[in-house]
CSV table of C-alpha atoms in Angstrom, one decimal:
chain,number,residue,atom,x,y,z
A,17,UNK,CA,26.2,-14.0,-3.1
A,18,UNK,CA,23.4,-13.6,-5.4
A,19,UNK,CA,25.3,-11.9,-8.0
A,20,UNK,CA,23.6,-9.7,-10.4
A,21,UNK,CA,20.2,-11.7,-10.3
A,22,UNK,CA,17.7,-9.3,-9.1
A,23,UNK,CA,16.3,-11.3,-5.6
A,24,UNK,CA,12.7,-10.2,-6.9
A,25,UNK,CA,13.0,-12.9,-10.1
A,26,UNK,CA,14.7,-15.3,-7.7
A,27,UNK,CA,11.4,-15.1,-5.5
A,28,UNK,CA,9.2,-15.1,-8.1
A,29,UNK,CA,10.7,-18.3,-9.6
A,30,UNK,CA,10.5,-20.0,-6.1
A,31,UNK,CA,6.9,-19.0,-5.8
A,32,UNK,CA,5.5,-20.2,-9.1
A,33,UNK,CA,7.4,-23.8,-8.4
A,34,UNK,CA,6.0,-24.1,-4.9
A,35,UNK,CA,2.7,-23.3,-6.2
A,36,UNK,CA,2.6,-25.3,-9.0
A,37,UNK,CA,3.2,-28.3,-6.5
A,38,UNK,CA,0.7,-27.3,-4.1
A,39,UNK,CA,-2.0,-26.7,-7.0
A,40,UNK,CA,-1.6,-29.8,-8.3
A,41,UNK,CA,-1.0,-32.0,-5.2
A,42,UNK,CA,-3.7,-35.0,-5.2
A,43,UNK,CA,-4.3,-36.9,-2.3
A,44,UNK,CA,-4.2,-41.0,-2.0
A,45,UNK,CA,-7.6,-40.9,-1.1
A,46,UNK,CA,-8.4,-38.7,-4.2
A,47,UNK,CA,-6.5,-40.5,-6.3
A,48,UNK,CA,-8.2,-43.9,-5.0
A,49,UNK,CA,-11.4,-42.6,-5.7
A,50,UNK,CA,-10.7,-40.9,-9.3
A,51,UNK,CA,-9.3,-44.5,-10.1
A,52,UNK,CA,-13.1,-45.7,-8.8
A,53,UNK,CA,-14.3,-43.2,-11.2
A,54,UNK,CA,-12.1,-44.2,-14.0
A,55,UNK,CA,-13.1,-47.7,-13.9
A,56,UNK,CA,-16.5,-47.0,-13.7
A,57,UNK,CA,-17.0,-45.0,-16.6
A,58,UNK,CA,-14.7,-47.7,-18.5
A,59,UNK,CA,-16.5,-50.6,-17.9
A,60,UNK,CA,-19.9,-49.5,-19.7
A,61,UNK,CA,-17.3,-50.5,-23.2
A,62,UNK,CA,-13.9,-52.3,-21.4
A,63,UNK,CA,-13.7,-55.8,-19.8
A,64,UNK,CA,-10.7,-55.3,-17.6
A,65,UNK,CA,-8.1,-56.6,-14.6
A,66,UNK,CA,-10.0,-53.8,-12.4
A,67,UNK,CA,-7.6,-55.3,-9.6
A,68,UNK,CA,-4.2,-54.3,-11.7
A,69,UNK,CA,-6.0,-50.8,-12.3
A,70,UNK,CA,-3.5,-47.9,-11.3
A,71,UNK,CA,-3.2,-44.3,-11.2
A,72,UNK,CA,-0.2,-42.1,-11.3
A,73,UNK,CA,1.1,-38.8,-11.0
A,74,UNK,CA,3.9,-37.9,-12.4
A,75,UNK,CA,5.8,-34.5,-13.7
A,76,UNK,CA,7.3,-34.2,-17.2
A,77,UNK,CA,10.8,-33.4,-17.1
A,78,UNK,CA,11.0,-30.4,-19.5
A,79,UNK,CA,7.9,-28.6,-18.8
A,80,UNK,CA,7.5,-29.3,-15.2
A,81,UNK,CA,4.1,-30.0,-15.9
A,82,UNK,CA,1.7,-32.7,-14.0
A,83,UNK,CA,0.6,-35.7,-15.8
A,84,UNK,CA,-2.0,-38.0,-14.6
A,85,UNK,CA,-1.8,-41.7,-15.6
A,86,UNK,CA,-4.4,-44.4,-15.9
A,87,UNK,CA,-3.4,-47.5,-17.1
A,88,UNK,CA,-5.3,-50.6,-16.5
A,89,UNK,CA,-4.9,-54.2,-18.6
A,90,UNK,CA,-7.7,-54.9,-20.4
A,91,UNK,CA,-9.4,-58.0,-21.3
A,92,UNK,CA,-11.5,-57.2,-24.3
A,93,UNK,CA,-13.6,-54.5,-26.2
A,94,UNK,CA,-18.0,-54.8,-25.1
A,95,UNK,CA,-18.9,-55.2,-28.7
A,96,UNK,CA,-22.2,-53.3,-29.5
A,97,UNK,CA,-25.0,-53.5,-31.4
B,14,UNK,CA,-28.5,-6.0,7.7
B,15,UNK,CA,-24.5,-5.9,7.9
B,16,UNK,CA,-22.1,-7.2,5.7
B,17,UNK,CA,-19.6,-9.7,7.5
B,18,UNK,CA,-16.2,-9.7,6.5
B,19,UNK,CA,-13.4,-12.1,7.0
B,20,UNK,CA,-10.1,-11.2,7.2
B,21,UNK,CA,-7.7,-14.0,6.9
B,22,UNK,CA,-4.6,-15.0,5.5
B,23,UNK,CA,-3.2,-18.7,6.3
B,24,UNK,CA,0.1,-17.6,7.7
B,25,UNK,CA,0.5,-15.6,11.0
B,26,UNK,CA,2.4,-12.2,11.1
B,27,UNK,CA,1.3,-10.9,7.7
B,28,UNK,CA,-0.7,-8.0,9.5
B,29,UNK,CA,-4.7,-9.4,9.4
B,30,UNK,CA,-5.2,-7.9,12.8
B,31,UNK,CA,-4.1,-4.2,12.4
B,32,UNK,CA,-5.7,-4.8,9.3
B,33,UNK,CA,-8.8,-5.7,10.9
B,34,UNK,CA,-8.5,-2.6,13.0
B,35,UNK,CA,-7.6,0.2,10.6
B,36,UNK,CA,-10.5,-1.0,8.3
B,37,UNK,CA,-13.0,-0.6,10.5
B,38,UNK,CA,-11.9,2.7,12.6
B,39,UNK,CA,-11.5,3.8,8.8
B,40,UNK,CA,-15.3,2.9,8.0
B,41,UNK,CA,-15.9,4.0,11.4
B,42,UNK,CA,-14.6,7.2,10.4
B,43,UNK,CA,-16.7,7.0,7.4
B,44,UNK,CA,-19.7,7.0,9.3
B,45,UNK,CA,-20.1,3.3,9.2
B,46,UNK,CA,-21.3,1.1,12.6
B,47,UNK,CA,-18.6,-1.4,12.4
B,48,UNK,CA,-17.8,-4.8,14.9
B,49,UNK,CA,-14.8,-6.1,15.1
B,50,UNK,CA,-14.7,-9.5,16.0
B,51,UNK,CA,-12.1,-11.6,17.2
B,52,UNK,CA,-12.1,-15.3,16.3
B,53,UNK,CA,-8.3,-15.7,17.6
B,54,UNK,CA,-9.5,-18.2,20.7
B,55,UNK,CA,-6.3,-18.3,23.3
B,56,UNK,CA,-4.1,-15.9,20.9
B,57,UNK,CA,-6.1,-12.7,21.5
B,58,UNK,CA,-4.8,-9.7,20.0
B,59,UNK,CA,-7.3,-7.4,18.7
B,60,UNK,CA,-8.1,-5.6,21.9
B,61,UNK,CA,-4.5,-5.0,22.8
B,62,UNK,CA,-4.0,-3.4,19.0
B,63,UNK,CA,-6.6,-1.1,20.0
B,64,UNK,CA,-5.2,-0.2,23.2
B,65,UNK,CA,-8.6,-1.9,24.8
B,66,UNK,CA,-7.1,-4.8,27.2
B,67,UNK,CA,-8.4,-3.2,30.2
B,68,UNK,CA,-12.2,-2.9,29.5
B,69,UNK,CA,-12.4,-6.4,28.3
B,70,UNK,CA,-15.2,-7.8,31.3
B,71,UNK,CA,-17.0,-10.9,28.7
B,72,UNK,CA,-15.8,-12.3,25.7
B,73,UNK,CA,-17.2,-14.7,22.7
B,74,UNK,CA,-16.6,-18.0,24.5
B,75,UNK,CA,-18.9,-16.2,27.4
B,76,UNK,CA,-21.5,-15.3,25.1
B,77,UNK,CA,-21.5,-18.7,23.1
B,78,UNK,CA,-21.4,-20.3,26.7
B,79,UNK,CA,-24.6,-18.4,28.0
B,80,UNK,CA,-22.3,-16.9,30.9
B,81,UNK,CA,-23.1,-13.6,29.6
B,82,UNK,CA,-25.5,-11.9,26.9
B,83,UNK,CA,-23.6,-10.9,23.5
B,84,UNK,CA,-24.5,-6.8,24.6
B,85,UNK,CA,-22.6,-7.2,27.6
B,86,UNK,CA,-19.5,-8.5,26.0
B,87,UNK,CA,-19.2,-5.5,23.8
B,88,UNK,CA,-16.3,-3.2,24.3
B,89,UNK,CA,-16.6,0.2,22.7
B,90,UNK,CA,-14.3,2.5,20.9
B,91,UNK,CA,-14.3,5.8,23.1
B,92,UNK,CA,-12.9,7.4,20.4
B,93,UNK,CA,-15.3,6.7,17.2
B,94,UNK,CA,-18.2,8.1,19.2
B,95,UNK,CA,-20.4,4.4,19.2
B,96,UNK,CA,-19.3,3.7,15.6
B,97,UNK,CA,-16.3,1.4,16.6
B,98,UNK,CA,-17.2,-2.0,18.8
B,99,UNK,CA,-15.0,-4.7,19.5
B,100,UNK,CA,-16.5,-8.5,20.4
B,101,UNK,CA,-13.4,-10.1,22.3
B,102,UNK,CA,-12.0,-13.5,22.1
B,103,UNK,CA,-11.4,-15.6,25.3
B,104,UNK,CA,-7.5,-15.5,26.0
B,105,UNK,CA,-7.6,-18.5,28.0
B,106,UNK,CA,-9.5,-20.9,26.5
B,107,UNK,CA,-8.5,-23.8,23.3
B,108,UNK,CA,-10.3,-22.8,20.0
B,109,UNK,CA,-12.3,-25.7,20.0
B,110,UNK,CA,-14.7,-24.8,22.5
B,111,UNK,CA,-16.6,-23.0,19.6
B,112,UNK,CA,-18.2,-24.3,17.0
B,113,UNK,CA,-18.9,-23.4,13.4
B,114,UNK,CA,-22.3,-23.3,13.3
B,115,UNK,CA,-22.3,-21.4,17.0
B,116,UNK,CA,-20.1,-18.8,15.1
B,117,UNK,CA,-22.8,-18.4,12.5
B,118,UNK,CA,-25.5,-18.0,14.7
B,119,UNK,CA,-23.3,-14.8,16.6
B,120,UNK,CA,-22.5,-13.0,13.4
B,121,UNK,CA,-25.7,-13.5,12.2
B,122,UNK,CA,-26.7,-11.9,15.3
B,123,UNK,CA,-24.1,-9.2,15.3
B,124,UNK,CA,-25.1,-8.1,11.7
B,125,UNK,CA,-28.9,-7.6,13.1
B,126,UNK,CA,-27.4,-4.4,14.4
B,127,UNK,CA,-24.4,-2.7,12.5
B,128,UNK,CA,-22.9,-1.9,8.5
B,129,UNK,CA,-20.2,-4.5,9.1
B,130,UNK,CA,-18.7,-7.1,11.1
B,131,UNK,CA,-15.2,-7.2,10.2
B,132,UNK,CA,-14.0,-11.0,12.0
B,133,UNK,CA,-10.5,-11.4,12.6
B,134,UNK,CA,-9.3,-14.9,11.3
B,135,UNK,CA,-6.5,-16.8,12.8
B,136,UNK,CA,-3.4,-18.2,10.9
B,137,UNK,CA,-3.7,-21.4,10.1
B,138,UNK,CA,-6.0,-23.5,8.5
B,139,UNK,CA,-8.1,-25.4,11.1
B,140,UNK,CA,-11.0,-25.3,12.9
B,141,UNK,CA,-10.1,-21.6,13.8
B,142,UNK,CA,-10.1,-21.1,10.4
B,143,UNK,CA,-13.2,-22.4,9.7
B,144,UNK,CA,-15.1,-21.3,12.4
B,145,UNK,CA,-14.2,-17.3,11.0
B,146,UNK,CA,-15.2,-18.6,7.7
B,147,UNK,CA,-18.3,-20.2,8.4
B,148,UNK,CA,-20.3,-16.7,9.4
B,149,UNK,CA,-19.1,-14.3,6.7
B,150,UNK,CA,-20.5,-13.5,3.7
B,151,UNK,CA,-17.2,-12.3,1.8
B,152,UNK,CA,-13.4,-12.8,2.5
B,153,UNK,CA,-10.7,-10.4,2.2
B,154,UNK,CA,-6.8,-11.9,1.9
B,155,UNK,CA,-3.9,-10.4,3.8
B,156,UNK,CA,-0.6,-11.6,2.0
B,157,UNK,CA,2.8,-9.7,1.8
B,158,UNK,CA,5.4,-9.3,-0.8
B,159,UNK,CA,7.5,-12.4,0.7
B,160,UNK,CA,6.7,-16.4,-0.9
B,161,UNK,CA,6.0,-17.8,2.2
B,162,UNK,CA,3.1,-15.6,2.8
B,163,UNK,CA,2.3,-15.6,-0.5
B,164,UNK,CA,1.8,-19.4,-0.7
B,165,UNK,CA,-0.3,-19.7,2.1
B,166,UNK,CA,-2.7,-16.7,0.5
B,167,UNK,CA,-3.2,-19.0,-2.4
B,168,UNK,CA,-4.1,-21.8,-0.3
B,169,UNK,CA,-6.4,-20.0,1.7
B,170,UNK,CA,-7.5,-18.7,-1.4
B,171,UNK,CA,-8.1,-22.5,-2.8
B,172,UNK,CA,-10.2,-23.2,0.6
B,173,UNK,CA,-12.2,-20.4,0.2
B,174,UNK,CA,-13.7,-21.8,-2.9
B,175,UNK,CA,-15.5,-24.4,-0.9
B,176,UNK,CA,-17.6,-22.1,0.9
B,177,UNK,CA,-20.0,-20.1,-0.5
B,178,UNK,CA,-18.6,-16.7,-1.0
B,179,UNK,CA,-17.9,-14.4,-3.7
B,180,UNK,CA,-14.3,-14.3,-5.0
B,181,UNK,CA,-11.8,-13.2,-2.1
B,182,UNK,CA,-10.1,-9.7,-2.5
B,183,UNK,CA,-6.8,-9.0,-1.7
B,184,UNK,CA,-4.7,-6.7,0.8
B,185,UNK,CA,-1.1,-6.4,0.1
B,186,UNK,CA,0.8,-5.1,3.2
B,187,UNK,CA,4.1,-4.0,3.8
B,188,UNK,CA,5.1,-3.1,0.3
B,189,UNK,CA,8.4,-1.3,0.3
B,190,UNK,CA,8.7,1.1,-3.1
B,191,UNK,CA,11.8,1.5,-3.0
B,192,UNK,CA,13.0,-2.1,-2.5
B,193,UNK,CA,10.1,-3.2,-5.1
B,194,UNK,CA,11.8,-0.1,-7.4
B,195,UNK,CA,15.3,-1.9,-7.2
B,196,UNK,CA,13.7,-5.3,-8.1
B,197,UNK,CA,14.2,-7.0,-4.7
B,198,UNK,CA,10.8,-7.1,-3.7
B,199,UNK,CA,7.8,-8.5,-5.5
B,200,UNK,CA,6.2,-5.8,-6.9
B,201,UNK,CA,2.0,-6.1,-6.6
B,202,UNK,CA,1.2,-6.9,-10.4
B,203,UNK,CA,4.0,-10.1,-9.5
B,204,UNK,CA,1.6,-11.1,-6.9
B,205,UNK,CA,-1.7,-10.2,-8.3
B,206,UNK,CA,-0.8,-12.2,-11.3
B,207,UNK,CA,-0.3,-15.6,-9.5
B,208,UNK,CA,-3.0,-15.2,-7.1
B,209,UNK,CA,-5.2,-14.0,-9.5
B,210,UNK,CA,-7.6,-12.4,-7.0
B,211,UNK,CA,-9.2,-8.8,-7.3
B,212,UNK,CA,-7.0,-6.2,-5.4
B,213,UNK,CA,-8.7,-4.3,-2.7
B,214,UNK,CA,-5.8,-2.5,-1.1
B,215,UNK,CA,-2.0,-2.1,-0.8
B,216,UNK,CA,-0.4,-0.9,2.5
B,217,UNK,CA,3.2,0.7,2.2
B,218,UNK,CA,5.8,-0.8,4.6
B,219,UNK,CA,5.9,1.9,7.4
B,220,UNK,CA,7.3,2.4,10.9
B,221,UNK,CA,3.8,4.4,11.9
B,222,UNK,CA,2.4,0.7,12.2
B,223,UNK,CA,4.8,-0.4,14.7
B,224,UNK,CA,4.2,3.3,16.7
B,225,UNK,CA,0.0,3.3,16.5
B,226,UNK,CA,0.6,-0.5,18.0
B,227,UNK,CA,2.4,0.9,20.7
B,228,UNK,CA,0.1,3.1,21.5
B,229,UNK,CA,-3.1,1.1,20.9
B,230,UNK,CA,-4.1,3.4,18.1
B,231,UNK,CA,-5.4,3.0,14.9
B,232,UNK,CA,-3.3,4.4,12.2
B,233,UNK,CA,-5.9,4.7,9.8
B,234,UNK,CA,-6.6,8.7,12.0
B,235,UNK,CA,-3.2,10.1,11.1
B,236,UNK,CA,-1.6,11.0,7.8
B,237,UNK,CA,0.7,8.6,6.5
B,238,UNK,CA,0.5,6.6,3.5
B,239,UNK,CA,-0.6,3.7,5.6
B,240,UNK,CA,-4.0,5.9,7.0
B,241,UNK,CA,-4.6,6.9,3.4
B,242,UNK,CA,-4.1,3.3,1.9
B,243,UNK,CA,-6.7,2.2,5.0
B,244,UNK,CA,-9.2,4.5,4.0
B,245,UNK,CA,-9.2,3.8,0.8
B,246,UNK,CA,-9.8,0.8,1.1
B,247,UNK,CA,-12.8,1.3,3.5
B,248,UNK,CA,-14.0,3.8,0.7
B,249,UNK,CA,-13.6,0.6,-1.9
B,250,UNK,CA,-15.6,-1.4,0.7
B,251,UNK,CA,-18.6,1.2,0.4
B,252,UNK,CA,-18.3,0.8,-3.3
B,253,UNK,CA,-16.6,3.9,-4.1
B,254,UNK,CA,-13.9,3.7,-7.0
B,255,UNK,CA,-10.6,5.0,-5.5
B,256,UNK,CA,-7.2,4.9,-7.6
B,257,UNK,CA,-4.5,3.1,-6.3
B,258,UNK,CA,-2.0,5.3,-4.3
B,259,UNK,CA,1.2,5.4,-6.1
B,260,UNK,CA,3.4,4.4,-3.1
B,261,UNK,CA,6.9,7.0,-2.6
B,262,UNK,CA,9.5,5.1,-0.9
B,263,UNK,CA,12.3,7.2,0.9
B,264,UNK,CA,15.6,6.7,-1.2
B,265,UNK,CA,18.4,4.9,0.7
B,266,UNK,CA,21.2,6.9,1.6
B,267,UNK,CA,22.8,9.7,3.5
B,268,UNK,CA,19.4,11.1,3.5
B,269,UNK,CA,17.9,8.1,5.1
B,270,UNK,CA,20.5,7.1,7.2
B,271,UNK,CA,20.9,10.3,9.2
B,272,UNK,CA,17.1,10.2,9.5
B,273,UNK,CA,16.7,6.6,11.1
B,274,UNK,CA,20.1,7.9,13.2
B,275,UNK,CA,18.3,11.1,14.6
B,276,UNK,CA,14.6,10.9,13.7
């Protein structure tokens, strides 16, 4: 059934993909109050469409890696002296 | 003052109560005053491991409760000579009746007046969890070579960053060599190397469990692998430097077949 795979590697391979899951899981509340976060550090140079604000977590294909995305529109750049 | 221990592993059936056990009749053995401390409210188990169940009068819930003080819900270990205590868990109550901070002020107690309070965790995550947690002053993992259990060490393992603790050391049980040897288990450096944790013990896969269970003894006072890997790691909890055992699995085969036929 398992041909000549050793079962070890097989198990091995599930582990590091469940873990890599669980280790990166955010929760919505987390992620709500990163976005807060976000925002707030922001502001001091962006004017922005805070309401249109959104974070995202996604996985790139190939590596299986976890990518968090910000993106919020912005308005203009706080010009400085 | 005593060092209280933790022993805990997320999932259920991994072995953290024999564990328990065999650690402490091994520092018992050592010379060590050791408590053993059931936290497993409504799923107790420790006293039946070590063939106690019929001394048990009191039990934690009493003492937290005021029904009884904490001396009287002792049970002692006839056969460490007042070196081997266990605290009982109430069998019949829910978990929540005890509360984290409660918990600390009993091991805080119980440390007062031995080397170590060894406090049996159980599974699960919850407020059972957290009410072993919350008195210890260091954690120690029990996982086995399977990902299930492997998983829910390194979630534990995630949680117990949140407390205050040292780094959590690890206990693999119920290795098989020989299975490991043919590549269809995951060999220790596999696990060690995801988990990342310091290793504190491994425990060979051995029927001598299942037989010291039936018998309510500890295995850690025979002469099997599994009482050498138990002392060891009570000598590694002193602070001596032991070697890791290099675990001899019995070969499948004729051999092993006519042996589990007639042995």
């Amino acid at each position: 059934m398992l041909g000549r795979e050793k079962t070890k590697d097989v198990a091995r391979n599930r582990l590091s993909s469940v873990l890599r899951e669980d280790r990166t899981a955010v929760s919505a509340r987390d992620l709500a109050l990163m976005q807060l976060d976000v925002l707030a550090a922001l502001s001091a140079y962006l004017e922005m469409e805070r309401d249109r604000a959104m974070v995202t977590v996604t996985k790139e294909r190939l590596t299986g890696q976890t990518m968090l995305e910000f993106s919020v529109p912005v308005r203009s750049v706080k010009r400085r002296r | 003052m005593g060092e209280a221990i933790v022993i805990t592993s997320g999932k259920g059936g991994v072995g953290k109560t024999t564990a328990t056990l065999n650690i402490g009749a091994a520092l018992a053995l050592k010379g060590a005053h050791v408590m053993l401390v059931d936290t497993d409210i409504g799923l107790r188990n420790l006293d039946v491991v070590m063939g106690l169940e019929d001394k048990i009068v009191y039990d934690l819930v009493d003492v937290v409760e005021g029904r009884c003080r904490l001396r009287q819900a002792l049970v002692e270990d006839p056969r460490f000579f007042g070196r081997l205590h266990l605290l009982p868990a109430a069998q019949t109550r829910d978990k929540n009746v005890v509360t984290a901070e409660q918990m600390q002020g009993l091991i805080a107690e119980l440390t007062q007046s031995v080397d170590f309070v060894l406090i049996d965790c159980p599974a699960g995550i919850e407020q059972g969890f957290q009410n072993a947690v919350a008195g210890a002053g260091s954690a120690v993992v029990v996982t086995m070579p399977e990902v299930s259990a492997v998983r829910d060490a390194d979630r534990v393992i995630g949680l117990l960053r949140s407390y205050d603790l040292p780094a959590p050391r690890l206990i693999i049980n119920r290795i098989r060599a020989g299975m490991v040897r043919r590549g269809d288990m995951m060999s220790t450096k596999d696990m060690l190397d995801v988990l990342g944790c310091e290793l504190l013990g491994i425990i060979p896969d051995d029927e001598t469990v299942i037989k010291a269970g039936n018998l309510g003894e500890p295995v850690a006072r025979g002469n099997t692998q599994v009482s050498v890997a138990y002392r060891n790691i009570a000598a590694r909890i002193l602070g001596e430097e032991v070697p890791f055992q290099r675990l001899t699995g019995m070969k499948d085969g004729l051999i092993k077949r006519l042996m589990l036929k007639f042995g």
